[in-house]
mmCIF file of C-alpha atoms in Angstrom:
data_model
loop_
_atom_site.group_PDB
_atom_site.id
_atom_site.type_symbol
_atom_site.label_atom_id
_atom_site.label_comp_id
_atom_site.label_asym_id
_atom_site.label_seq_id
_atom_site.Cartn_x
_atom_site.Cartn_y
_atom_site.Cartn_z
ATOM 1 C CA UNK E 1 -6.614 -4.251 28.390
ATOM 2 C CA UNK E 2 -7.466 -3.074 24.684
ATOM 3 C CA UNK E 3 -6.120 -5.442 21.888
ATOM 4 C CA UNK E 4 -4.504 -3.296 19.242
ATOM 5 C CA UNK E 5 -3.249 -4.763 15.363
ATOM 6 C CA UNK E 6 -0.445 -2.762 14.238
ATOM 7 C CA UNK E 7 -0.053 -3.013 10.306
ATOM 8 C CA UNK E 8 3.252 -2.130 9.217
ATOM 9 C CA UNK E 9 5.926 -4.568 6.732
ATOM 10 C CA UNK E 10 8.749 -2.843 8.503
ATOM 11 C CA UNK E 11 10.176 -4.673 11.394
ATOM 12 C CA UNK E 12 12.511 -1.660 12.616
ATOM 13 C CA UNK E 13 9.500 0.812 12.267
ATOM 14 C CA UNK E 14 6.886 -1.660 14.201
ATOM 15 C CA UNK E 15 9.791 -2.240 16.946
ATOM 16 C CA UNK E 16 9.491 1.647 17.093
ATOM 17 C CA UNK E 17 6.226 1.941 17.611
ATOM 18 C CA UNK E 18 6.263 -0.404 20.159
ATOM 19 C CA UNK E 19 8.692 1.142 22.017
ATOM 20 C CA UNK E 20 7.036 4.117 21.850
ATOM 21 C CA UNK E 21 5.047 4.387 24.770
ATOM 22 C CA UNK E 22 4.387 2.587 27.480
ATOM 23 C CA UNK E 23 0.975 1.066 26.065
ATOM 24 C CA UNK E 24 0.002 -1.075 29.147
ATOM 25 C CA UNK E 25 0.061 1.659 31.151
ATOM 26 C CA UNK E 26 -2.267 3.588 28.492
ATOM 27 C CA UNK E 27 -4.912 0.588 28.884
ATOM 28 C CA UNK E 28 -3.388 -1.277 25.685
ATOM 29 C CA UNK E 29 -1.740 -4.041 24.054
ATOM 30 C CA UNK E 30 0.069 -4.738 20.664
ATOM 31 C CA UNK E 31 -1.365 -8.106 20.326
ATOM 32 C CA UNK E 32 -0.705 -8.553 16.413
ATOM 33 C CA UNK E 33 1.135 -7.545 13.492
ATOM 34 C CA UNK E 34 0.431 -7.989 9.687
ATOM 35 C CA UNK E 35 2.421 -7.052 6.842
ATOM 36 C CA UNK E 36 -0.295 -6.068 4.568
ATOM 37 C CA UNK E 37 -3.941 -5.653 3.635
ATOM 38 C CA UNK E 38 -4.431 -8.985 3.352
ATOM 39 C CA UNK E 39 -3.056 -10.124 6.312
ATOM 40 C CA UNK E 40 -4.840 -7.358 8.457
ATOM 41 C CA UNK E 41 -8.556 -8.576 7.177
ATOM 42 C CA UNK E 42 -7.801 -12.203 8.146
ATOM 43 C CA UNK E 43 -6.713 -11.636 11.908
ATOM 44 C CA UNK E 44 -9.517 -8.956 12.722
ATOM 45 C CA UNK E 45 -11.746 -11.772 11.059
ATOM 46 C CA UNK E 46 -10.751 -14.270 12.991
ATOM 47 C CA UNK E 47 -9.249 -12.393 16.525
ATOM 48 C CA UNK E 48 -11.095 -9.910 18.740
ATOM 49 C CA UNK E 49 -9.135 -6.284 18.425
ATOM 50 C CA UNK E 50 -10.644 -2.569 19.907
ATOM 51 C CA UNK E 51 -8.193 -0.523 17.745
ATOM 52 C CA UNK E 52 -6.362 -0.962 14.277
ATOM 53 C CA UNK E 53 -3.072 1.274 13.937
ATOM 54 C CA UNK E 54 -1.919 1.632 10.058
ATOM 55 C CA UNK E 55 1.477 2.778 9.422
ATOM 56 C CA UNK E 56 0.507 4.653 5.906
ATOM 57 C CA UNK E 57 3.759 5.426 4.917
ATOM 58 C CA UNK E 58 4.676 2.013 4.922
ATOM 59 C CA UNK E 59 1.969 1.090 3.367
ATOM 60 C CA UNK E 60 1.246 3.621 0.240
ATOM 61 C CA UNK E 61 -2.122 3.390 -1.008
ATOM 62 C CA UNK E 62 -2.591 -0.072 -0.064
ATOM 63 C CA UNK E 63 -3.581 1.650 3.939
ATOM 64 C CA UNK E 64 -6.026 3.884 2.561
ATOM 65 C CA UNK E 65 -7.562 0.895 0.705
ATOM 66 C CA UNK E 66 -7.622 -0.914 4.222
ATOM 67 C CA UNK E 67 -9.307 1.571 6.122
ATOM 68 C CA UNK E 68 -12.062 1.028 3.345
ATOM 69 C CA UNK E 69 -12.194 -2.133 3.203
ATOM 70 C CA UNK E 70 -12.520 -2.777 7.321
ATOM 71 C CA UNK E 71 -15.635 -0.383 7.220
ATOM 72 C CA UNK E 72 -16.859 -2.467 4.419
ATOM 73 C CA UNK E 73 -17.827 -4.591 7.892
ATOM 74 C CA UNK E 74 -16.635 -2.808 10.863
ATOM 75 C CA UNK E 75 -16.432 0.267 12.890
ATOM 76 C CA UNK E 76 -13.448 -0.615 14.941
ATOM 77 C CA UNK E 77 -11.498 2.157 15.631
ATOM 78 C CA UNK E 78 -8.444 3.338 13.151
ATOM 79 C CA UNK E 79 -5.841 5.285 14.290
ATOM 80 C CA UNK E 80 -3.546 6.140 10.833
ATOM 81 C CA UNK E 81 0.325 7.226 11.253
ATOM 82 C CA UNK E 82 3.326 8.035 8.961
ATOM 83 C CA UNK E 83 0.907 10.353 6.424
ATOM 84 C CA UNK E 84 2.274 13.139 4.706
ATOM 85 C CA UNK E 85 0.895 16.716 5.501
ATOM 86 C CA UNK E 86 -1.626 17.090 2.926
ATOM 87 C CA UNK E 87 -4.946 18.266 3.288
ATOM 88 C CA UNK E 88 -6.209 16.190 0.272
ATOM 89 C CA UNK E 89 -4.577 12.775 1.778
ATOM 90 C CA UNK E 90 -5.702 13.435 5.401
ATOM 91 C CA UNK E 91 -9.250 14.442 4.241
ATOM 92 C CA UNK E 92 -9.435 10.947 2.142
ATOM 93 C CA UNK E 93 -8.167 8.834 5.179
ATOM 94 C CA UNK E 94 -10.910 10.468 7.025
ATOM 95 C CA UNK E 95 -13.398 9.983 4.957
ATOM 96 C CA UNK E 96 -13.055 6.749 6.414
ATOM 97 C CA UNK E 97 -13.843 7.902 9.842
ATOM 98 C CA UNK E 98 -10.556 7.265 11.109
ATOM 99 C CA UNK E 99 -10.052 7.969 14.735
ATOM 100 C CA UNK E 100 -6.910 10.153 13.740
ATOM 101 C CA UNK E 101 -4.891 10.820 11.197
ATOM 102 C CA UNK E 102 -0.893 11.268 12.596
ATOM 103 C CA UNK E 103 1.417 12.798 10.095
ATOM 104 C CA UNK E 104 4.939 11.612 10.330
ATOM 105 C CA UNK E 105 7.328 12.494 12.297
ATOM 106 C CA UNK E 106 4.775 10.951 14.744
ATOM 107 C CA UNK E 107 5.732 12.383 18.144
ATOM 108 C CA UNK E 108 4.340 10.139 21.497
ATOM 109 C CA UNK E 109 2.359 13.061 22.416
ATOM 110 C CA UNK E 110 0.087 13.155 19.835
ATOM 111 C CA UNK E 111 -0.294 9.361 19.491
ATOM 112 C CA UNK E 112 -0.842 9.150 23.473
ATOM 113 C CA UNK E 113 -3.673 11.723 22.594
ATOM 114 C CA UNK E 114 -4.996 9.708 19.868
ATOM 115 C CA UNK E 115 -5.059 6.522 22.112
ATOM 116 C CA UNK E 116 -6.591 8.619 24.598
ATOM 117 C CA UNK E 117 -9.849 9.566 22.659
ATOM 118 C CA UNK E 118 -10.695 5.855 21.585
ATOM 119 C CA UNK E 119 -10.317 4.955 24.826
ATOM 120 C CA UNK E 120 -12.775 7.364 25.924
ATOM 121 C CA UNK E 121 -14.693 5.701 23.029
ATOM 122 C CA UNK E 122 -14.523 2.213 24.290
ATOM 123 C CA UNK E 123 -15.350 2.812 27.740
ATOM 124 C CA UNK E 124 -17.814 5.844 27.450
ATOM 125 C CA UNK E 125 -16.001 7.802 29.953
ATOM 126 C CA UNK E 126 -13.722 10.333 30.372
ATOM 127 C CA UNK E 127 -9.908 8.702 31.244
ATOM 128 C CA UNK E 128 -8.022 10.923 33.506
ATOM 129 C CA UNK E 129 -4.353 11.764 32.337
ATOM 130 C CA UNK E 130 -2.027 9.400 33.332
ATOM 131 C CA UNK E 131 1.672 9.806 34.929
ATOM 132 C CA UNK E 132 2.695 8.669 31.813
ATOM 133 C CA UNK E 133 0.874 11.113 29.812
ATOM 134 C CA UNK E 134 1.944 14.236 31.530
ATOM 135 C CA UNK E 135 5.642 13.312 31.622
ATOM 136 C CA UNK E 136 5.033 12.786 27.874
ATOM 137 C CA UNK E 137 2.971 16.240 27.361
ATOM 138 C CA UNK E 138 6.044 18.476 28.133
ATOM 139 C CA UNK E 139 7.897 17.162 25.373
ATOM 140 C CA UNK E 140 4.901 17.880 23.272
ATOM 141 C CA UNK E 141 6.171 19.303 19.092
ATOM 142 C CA UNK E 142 3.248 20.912 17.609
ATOM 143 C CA UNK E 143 3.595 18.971 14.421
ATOM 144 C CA UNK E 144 2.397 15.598 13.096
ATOM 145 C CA UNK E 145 -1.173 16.026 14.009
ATOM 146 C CA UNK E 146 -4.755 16.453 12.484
ATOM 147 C CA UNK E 147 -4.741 19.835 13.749
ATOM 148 C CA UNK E 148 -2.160 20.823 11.239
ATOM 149 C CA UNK E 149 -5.065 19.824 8.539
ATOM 150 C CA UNK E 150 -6.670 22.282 10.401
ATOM 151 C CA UNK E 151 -4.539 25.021 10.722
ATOM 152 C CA UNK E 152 -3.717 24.044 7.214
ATOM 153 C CA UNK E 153 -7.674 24.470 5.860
ATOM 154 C CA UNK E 154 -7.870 28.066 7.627
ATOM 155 C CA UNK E 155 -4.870 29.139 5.733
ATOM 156 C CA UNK E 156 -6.365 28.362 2.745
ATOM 157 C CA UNK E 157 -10.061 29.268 3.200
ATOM 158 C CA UNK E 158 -9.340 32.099 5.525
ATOM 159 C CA UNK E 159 -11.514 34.120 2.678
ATOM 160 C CA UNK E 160 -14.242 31.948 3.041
ATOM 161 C CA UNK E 161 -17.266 31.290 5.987
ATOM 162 C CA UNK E 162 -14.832 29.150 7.930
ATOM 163 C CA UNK E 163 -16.115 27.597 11.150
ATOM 164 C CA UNK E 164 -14.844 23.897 13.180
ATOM 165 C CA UNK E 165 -18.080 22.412 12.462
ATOM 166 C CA UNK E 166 -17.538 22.836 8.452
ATOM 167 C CA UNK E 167 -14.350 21.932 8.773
ATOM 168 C CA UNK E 168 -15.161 18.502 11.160
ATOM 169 C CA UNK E 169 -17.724 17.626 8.868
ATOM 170 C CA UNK E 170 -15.509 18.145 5.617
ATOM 171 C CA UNK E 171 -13.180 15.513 7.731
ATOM 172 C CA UNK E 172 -15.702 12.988 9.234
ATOM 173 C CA UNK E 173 -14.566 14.293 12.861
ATOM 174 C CA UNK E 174 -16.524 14.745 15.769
ATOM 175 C CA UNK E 175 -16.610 18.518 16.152
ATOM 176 C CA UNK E 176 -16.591 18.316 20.171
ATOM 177 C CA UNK E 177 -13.197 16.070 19.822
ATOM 178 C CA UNK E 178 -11.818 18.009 17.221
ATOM 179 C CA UNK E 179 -12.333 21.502 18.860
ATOM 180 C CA UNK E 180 -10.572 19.986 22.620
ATOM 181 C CA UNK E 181 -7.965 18.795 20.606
ATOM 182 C CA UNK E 182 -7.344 21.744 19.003
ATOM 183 C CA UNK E 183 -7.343 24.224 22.209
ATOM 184 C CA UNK E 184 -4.746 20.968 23.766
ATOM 185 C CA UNK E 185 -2.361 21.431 21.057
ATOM 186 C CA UNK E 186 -2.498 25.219 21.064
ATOM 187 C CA UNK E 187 -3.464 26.514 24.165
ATOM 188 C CA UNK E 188 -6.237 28.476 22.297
ATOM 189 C CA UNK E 189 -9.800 28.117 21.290
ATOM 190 C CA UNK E 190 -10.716 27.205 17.294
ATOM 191 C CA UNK E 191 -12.494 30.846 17.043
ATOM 192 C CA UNK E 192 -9.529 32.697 18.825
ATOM 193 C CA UNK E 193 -6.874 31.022 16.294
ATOM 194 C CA UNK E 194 -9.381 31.525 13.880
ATOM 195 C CA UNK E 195 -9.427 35.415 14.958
ATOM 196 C CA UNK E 196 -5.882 35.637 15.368
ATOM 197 C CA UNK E 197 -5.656 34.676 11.607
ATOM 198 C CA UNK E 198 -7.603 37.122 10.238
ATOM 199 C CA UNK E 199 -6.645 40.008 11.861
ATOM 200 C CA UNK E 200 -3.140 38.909 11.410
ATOM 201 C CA UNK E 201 -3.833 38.606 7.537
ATOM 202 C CA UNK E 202 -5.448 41.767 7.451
ATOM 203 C CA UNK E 203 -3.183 43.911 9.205
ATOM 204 C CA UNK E 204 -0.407 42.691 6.551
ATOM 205 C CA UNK E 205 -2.817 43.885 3.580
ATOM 206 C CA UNK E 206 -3.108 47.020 4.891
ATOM 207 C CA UNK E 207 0.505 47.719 5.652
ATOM 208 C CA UNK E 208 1.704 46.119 1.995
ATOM 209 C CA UNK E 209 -1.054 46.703 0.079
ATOM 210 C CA UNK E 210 -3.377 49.518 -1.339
ATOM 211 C CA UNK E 211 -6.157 47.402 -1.410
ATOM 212 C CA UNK E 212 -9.523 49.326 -0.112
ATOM 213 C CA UNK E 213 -10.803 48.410 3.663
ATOM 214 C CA UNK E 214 -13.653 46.461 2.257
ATOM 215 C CA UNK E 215 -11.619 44.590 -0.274
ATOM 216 C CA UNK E 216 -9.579 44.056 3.151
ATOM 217 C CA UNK E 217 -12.278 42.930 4.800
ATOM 218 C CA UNK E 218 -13.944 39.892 2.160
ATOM 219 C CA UNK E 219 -10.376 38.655 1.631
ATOM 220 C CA UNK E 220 -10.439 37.713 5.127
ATOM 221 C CA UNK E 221 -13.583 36.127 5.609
ATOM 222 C CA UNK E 222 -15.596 39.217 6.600
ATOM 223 C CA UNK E 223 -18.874 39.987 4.375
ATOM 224 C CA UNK E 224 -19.771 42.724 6.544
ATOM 225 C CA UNK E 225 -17.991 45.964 6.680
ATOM 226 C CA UNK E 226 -19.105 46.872 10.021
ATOM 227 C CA UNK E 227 -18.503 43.694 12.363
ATOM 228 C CA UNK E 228 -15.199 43.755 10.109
ATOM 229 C CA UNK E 229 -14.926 47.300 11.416
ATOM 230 C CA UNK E 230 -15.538 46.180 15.358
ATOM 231 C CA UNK E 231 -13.547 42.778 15.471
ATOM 232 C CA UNK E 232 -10.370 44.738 14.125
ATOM 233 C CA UNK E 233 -10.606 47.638 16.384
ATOM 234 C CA UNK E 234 -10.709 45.149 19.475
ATOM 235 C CA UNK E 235 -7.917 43.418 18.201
ATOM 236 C CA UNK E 236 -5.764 45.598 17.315
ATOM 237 C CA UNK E 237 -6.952 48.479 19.541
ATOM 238 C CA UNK E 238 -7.217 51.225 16.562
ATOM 239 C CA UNK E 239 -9.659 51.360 13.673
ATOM 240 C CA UNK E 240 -8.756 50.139 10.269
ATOM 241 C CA UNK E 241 -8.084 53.429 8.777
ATOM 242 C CA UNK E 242 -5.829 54.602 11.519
ATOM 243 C CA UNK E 243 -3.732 51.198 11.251
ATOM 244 C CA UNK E 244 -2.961 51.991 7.732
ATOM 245 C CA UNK E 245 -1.743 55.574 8.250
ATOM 246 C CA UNK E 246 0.524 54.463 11.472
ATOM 247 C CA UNK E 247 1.613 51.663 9.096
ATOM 248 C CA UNK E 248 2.633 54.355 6.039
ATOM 249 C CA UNK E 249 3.809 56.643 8.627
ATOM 250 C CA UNK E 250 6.695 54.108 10.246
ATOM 251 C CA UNK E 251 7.362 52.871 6.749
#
């Protein structure tokens, strides 16, 4: 059984995490709580602990400064919960090389995930799914994770030479991790959701916009007129120039 320290002031919200999930069954145990930054550097001084969870939005800035100051002198794993969904915060937690980085609403899904990986960490093995975790799965929201960060960056640099490994190095993530975790949460490859984006993008710019198929083509990430040419037609099943004439036509 893993030790965990939870770090969270808020008795309600560390009775909630608790009750959670069934953490014996996942292979751990809430062993110790501490109310601040303070507290949290004495006990993993003085006790043994395989995982730190840091409620952040209990916390404010003093859990980002924790996660700093633990790999001051340790690479324990860190699992961060309660953020807000922001790129800029997420990316600074993980500079940290936080196991994950849960936005809140935390839902058990993702956190089961979470406590999933570091165990594969720990023990240097792949964990089968447990009962627990499947009954859990089902109930899955799509929310609250680091792949939101993810979905987030592609939004935003969709223009740009976007790839998982960029983005898992901008965020201290191991790409491998990053890229099952991704197709888990939505049933899809990185490069097909990556794809999907920028054929979805483009098709709106040529149905709302007079912009010229090359223009088209480097707003979405595509440098090269010709592979922009190919990609589209197998998506969408018509060249580029025919897409925008159906689109004026129905209009």
């Amino acid at each position: 059984m893993h030790n965990v320290l939870l770090v969270d002031p808020n008795m309600r919200s560390r009775e909630n995490t608790q009750q959670m999930l069934d953490w014996g069954q996942l292979g751990f145990v809430i062993q110790s709580y501490a109310d601040n930054a303070g507290d949290a550097l004495s006990f993993i001084d003085t006790q043994r602990f395989s995982l730190v969870l840091i409620n952040i939005k209990r916390l404010q800035s003093d859990g980002l400064q924790l996660c700093g100051q633990i790999r001051q002198f340790s690479r324990i794993p860190i699992i961060v919960i309660g953020g807000d969904h922001d790129f800029n915060l997420a990316r600074k937690a993980l500079t940290y090389q936080v196991s994950d980085y849960l936005a809140d609403p935390v839902q058990p899904s993702d956190l089961v995930a979470s406590l999933q990986a570091v165990l594969e960490e720990l023990n240097g093995k792949t964990v089968m799914n447990s009962p627990l975790i499947a009954s859990i799965q089902w109930k899955r929201q799509p929310q609250s994770s680091i792949i939101d960060v993810v979905k987030k960056y592609v939004q935003e640099e969709l223009h740009q030479n976007v790839s998982l490994k960029r983005i898992s190095d901008s965020l201290h993530f191991n790409c491998a991790y990053l890229g099952q975790k991704f197709k888990n949460e939505e049933k899809m490859l990185f490069n097909e959701y990556l794809l999907q984006q920028r054929m979805e993008k483009a098709k709106r710019l040529l149905e709302q916009t007079d912009m010229r198929i090359y223009e088209v083509a480097n707003h979405v990430g595509y440098m090269e007129i010709d592979w922009f040419y190919k990609k589209f037609k197998e998506y969408t099943g018509t060249s580029a120039n025919e897409y925008r004439k159906q689109a004026l036509i129905t209009a």
